[in-house]
Short mmCIF file of C-alpha atoms and ligand atoms in Angstrom, two decimals:
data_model
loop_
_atom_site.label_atom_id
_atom_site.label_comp_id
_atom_site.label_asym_id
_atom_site.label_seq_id
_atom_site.Cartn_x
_atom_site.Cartn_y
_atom_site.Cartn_z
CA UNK A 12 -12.66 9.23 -0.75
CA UNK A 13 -10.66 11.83 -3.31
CA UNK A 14 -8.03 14.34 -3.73
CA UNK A 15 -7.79 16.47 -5.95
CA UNK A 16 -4.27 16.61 -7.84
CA UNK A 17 -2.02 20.24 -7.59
CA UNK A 18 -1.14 21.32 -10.88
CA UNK A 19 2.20 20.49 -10.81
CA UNK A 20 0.94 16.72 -10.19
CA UNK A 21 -1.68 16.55 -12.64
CA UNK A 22 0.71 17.95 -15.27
CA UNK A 23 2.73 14.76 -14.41
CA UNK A 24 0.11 12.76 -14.40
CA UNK A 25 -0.89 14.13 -18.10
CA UNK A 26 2.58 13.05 -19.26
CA UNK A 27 2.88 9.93 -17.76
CA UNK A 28 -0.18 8.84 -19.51
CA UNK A 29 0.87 10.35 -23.25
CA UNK A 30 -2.56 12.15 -22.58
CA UNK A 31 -4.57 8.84 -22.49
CA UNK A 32 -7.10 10.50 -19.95
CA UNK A 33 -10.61 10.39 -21.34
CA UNK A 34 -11.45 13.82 -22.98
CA UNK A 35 -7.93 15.12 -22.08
CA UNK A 36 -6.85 16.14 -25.40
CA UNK A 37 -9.61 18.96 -25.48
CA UNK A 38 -9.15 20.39 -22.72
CA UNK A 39 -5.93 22.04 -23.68
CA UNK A 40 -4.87 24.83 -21.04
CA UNK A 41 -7.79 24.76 -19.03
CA UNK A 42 -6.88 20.77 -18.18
CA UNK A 43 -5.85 22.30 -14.84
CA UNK A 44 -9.05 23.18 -13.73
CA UNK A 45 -10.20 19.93 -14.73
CA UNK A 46 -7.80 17.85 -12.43
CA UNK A 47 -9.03 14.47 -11.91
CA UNK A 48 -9.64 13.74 -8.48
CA UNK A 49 -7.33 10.79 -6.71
CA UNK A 50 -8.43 7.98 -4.69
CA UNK A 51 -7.58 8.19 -1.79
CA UNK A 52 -8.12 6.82 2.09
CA UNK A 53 -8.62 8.11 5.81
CA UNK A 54 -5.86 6.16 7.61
CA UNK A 55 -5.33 7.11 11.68
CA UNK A 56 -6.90 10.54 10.25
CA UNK A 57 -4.28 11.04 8.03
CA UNK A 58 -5.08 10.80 4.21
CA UNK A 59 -3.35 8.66 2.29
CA UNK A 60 -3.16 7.50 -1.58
CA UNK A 61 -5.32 4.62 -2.07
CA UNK A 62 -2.37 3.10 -4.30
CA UNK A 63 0.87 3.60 -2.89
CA UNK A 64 4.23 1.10 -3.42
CA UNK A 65 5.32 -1.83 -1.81
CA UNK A 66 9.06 -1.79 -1.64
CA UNK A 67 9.85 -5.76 -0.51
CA UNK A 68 12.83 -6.44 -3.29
CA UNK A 69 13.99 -3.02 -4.12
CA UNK A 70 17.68 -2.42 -3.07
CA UNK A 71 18.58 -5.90 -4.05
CA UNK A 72 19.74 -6.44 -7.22
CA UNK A 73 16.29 -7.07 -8.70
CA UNK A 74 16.91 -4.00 -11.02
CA UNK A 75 19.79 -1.47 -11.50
CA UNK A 76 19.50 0.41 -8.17
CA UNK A 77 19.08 3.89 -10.32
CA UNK A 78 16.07 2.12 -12.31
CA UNK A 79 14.12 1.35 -9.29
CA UNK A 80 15.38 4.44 -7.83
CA UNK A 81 13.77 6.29 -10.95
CA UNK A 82 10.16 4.28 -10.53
CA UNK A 83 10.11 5.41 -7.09
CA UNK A 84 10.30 8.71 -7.17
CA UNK A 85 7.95 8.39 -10.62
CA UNK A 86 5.00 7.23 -8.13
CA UNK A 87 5.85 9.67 -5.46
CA UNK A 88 5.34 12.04 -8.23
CA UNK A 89 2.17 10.28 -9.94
CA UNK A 90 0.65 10.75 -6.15
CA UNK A 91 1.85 7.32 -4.98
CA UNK A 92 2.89 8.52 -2.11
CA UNK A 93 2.31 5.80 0.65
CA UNK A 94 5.72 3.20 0.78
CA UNK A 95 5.61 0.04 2.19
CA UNK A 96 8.67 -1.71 3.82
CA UNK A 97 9.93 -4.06 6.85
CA UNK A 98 13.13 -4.10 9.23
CA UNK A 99 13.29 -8.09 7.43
CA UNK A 100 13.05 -7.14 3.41
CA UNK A 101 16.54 -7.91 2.33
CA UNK A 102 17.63 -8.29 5.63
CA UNK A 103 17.54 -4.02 5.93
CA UNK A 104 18.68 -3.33 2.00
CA UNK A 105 15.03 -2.12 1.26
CA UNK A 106 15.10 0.20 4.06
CA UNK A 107 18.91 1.48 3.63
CA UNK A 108 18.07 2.19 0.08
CA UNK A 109 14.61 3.97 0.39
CA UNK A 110 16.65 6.57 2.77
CA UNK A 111 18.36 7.82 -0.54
CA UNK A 112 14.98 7.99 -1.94
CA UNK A 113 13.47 10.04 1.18
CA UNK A 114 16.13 11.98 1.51
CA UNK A 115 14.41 14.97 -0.10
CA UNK A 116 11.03 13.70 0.24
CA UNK A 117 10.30 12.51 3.85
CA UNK A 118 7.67 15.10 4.92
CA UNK A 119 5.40 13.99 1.63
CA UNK A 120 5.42 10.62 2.09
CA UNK A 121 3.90 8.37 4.11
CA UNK A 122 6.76 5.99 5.37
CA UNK A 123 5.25 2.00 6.34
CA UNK A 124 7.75 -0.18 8.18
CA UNK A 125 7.28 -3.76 10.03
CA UNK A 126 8.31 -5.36 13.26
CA UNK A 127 8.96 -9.17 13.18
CA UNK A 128 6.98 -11.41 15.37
CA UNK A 129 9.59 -12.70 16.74
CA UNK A 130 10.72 -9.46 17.86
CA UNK A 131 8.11 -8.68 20.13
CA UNK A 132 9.30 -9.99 23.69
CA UNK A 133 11.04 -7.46 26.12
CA UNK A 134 11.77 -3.98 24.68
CA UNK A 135 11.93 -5.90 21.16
CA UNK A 136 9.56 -3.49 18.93
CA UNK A 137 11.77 -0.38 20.47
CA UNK A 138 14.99 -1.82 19.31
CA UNK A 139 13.62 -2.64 16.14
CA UNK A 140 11.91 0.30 15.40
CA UNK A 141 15.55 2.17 16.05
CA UNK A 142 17.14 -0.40 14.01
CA UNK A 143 14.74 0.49 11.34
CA UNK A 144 14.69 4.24 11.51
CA UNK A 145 18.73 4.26 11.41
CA UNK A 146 18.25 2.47 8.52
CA UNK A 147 15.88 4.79 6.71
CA UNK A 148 17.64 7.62 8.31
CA UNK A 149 14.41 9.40 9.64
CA UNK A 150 13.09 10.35 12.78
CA UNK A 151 9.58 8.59 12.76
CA UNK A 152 7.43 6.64 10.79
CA UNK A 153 4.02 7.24 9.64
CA UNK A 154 3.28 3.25 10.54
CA UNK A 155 4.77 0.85 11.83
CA UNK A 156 3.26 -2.75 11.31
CA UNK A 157 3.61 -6.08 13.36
CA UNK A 158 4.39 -8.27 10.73
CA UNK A 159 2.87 -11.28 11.31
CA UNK A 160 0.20 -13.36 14.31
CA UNK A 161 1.66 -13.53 17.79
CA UNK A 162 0.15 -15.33 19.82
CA UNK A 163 -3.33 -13.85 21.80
CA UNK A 164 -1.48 -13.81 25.22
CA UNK A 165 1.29 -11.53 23.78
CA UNK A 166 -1.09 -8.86 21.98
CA UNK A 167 -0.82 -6.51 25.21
CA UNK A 168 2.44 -6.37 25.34
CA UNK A 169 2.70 -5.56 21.94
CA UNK A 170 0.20 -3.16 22.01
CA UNK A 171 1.55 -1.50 25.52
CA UNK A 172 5.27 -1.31 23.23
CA UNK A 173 3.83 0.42 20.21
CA UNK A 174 1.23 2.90 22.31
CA UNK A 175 5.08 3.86 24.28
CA UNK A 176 6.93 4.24 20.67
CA UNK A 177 3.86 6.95 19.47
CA UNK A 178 4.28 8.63 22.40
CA UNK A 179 8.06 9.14 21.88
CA UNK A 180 6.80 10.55 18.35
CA UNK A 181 9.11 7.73 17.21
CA UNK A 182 6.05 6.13 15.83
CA UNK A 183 2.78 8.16 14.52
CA UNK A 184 0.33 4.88 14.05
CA UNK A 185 0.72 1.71 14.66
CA UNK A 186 -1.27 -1.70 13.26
CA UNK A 187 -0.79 -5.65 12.13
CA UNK A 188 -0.36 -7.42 9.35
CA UNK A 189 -1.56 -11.06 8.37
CA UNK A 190 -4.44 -11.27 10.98
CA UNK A 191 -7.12 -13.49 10.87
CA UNK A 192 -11.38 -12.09 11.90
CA UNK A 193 -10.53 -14.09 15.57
CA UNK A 194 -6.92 -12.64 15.83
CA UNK A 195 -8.78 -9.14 15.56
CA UNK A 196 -11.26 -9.90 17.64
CA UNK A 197 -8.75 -10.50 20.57
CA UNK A 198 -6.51 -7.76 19.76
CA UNK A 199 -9.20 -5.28 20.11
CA UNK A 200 -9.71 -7.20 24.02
CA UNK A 201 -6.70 -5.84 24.96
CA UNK A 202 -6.12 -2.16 26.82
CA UNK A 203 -5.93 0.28 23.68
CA UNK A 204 -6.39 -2.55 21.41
CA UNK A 205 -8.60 -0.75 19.19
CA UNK A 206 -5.95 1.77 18.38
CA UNK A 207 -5.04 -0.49 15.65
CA UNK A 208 -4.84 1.54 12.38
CA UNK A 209 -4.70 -1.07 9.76
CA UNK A 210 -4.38 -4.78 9.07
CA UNK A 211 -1.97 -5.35 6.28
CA UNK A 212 -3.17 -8.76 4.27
CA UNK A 213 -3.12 -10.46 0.90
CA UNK A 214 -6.22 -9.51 -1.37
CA UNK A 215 -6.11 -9.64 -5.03
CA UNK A 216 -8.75 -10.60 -7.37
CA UNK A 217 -6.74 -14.21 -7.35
CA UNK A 218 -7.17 -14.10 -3.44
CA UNK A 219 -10.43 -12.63 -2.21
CA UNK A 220 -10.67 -14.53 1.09
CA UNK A 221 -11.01 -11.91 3.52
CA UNK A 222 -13.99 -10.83 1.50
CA UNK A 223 -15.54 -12.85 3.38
CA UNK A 224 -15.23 -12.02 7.14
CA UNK A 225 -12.15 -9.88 7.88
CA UNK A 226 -13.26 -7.00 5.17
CA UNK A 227 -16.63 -6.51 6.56
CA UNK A 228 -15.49 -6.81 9.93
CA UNK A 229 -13.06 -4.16 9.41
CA UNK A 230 -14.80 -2.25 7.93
CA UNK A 231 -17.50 -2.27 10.86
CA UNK A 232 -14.30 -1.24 12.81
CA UNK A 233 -14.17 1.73 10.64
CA UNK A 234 -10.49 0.47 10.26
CA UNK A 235 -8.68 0.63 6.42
CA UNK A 236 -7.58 -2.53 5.20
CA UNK A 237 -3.83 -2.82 3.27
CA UNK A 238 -3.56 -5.09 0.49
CA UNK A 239 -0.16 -6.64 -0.30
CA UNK A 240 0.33 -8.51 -3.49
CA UNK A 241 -2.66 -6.63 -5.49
CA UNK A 242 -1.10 -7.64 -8.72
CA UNK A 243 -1.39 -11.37 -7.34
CA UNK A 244 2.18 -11.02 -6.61
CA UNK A 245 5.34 -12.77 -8.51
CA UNK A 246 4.36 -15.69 -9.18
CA UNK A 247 0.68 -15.31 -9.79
CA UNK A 248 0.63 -11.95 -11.91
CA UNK A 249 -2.62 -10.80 -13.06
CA UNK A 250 -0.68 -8.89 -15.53
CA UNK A 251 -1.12 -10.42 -18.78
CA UNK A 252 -5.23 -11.32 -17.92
CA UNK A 253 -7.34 -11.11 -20.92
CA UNK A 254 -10.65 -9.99 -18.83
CA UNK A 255 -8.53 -7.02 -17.28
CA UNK A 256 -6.75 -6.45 -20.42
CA UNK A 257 -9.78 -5.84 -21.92
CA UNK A 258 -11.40 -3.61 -19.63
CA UNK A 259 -8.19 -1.63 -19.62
CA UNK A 260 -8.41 -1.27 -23.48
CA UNK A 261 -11.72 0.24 -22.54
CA UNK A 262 -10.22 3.12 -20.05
CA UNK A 263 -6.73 3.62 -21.99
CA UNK A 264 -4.78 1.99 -19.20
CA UNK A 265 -3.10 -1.07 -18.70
CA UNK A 266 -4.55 -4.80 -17.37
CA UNK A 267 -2.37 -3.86 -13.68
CA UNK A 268 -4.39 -0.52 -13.46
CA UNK A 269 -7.45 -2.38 -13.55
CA UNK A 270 -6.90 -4.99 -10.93
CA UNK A 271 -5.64 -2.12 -8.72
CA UNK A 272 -8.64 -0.05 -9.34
CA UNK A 273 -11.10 -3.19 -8.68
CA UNK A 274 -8.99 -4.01 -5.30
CA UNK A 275 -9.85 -0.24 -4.09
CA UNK A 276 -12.78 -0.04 -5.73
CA UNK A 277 -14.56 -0.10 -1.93
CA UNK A 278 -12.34 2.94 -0.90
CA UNK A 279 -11.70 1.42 2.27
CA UNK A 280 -8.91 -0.66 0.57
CA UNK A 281 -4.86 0.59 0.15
CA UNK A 282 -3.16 -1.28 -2.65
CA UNK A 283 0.87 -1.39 -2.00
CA UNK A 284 1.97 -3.03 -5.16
CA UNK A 285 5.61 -3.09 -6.16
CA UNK A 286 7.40 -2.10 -9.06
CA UNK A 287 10.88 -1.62 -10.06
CA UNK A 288 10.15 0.06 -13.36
CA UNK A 289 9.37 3.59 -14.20
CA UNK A 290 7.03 2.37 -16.75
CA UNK A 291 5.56 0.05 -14.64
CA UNK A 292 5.24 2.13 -11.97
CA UNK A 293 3.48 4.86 -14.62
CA UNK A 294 1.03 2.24 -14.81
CA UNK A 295 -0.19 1.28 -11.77
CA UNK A 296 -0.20 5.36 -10.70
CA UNK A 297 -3.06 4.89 -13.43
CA UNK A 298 -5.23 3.15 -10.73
CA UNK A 299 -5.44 6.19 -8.69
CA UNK A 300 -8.00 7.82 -10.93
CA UNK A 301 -9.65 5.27 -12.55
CA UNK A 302 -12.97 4.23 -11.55
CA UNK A 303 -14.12 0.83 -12.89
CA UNK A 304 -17.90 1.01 -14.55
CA UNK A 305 -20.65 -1.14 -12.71
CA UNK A 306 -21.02 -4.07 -15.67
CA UNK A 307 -17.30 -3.86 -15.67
CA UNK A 308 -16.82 -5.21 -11.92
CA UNK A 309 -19.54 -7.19 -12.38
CA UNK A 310 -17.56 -8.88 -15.14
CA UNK A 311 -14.48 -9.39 -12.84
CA UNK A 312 -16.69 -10.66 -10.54
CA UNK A 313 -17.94 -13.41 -12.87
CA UNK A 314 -14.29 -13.95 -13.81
CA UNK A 315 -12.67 -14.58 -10.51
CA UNK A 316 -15.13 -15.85 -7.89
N1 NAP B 419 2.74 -7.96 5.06
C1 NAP B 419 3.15 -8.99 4.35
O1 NAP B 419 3.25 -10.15 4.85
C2 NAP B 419 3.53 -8.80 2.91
C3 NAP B 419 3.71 -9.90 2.05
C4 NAP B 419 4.01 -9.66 0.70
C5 NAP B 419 4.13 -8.37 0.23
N2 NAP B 419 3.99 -7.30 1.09
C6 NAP B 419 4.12 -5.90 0.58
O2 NAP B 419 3.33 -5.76 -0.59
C7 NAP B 419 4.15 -5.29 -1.68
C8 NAP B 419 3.64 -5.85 -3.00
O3 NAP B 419 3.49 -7.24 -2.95
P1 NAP B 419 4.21 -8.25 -3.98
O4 NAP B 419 5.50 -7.70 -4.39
O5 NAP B 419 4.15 -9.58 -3.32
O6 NAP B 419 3.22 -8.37 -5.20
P2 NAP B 419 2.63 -7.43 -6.38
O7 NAP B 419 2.80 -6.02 -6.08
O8 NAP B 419 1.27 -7.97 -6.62
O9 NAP B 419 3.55 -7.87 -7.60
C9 NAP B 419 4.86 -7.42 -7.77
C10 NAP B 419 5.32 -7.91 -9.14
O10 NAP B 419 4.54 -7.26 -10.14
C11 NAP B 419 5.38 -6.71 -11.15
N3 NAP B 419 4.68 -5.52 -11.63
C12 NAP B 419 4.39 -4.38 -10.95
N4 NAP B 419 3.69 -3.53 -11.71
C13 NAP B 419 3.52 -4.14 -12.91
C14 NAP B 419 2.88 -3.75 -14.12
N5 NAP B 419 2.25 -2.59 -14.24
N6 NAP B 419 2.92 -4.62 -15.16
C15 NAP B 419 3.55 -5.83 -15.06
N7 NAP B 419 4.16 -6.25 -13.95
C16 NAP B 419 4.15 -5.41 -12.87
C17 NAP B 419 6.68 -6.43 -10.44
O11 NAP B 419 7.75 -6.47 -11.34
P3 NAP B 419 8.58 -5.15 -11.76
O12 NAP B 419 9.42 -4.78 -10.58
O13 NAP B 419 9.36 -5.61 -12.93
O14 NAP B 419 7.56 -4.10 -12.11
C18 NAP B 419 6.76 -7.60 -9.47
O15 NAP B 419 7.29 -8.74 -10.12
C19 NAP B 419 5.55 -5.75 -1.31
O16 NAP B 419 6.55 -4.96 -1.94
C20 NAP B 419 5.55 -5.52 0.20
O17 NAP B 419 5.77 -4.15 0.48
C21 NAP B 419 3.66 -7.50 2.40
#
């Protein structure tokens, strides 16, 4: 699925990529009309980038706070507008620090936050949920995420919690995060189980497991799958990867664009990576309207089985 850019995004876009677009150069004031489109993603009927940004270390020293400050509000403007947090990053810092960020952007972004499993027993998501969006200083979010399995018996109750917290308009979707085919399977058992919006999960071109049952069963689901860690995450960056460096040669774009354009290449896939640098972040906006050629997945495919 696509969006088309506004104008006063695309111009953005043009000068975040020093005019690297294919063709762009030509197309001097009539570049408007020519907007690329965006990739985007139908999520709980809402439509969402298919890149947006993962926010797990930012507010904690990682960077200067005014750097990552700057290369969030660079992907909000690149289109990136789909951030990812949890009540546990930094024990609240991510949270308390994206409310400076959405302090003049809440109504254009689409806000993700996370309730621990361990959370779930009693009114547990409710006082999280509060906890999280006094944090964040908002009145709802867009999604809000259990974070990791529970156990099958539980899934009701969770479910029953989170269908109460949407109708308070505290909450406007709910889903999970980290669920396995079977887990899905019984969560959908359960009264208003299939509510679920989204399973959040690791997929990368270094980790393709759930290509093999959990994507095509969501997807059967008509249900959007999130992928954390689409760079391969810290310690396993796909940055620096010769194949993808390559191919990115090819479009004008960098190595991270390209494994972010192959993770949503199915566009039923939202890639949250992080980034605490502007130029970084400039980057992996790149994703959002690139389209990888046929020979040139196939070549990834050869590359990481
Ligand atoms: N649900 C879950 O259990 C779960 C688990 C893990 C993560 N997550 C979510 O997913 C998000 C992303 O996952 P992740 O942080 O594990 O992995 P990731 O996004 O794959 O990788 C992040 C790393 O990539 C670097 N980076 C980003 N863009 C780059 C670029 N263009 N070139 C070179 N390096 C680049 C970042 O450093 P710089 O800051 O220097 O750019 C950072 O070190 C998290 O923030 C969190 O929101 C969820």
């Amino acid at each position: 699925m696509n969006a088309k850019l506004n104008r006063r995004q695309f111009h953005a876009h043009c000068a975040a990529f020093g005019l690297s677009l294919p063709g762009m150069a030509a197309l001097g004031s009539s570049a408007a009309a020519a907007a690329p489109t965006l990739h985007s993603v139908k999520l709980a009927g809402v439509t969402v980038p298919a890149v947006g940004q993962g926010a797990w270390h930012l507010g904690q020293g990682r960077h200067p706070a005014d750097v990552e400050a700057a290369a969030l509000r660079t992907g909000l403007s690149l289109g990136m507008t789909l951030i990812d947090t949890s009540g546990n990053y930094g024990a609240g810092r991510s949270e308390q620090f994206l409310s400076r960020i959405l302090a003049g952007d809440r109504s254009r972004t689409y806000l993700v936050s996370k309730v621990e499993a361990d959370e779930v027993t009693g009114d547990g998501i409710a006082r999280a949920c509060d906890a999280s969006l006094a944090r964040l200083s908002t009145g709802y979010l867009d999604l809000y995420l259990l974070h990791a399995p529970v156990p099958a018996a539980q899934l009701a109750g969770v479910v029953a919690q989170f269908e109460q917290l949407r109708a308070a308009g505290k909450i406007r979707a709910w889903g999970v995060s980290n669920f396995n085919t079977a887990l899905m399977q019984a969560l959908f058992q359960v009264p208003g189980g299939s509510r679920c919006a989204t399973n959040q999960v690791y997929y990368s071109l270094r980790g393709r497991g759930i290509e093999q049952d959990l994507l095509p069963w969501c997807a059967q689901h008509g249900m959007p799958v999130m992928a954390y860690s689409p760079l391969g995450g810290d310690h396993n960056l796909l940055t620096s990867d010769p194949v993808l460096m390559r191919i990115g040669a090819a479009h004008g774009c960098s190595a991270a664009a390209v494994a972010l354009a192959w993770t949503i290449r199915s566009g039923k896939v939202i890639a949250i990576p992080e980034s605490g640098s502007p130029e970084h972040t400039r980057q992996n906006a790149a994703a959002l309207s690139l389209t990888l050629a046929p020979q040139q997945l196939q070549a990834l495919d050869a590359a990481y089985r």
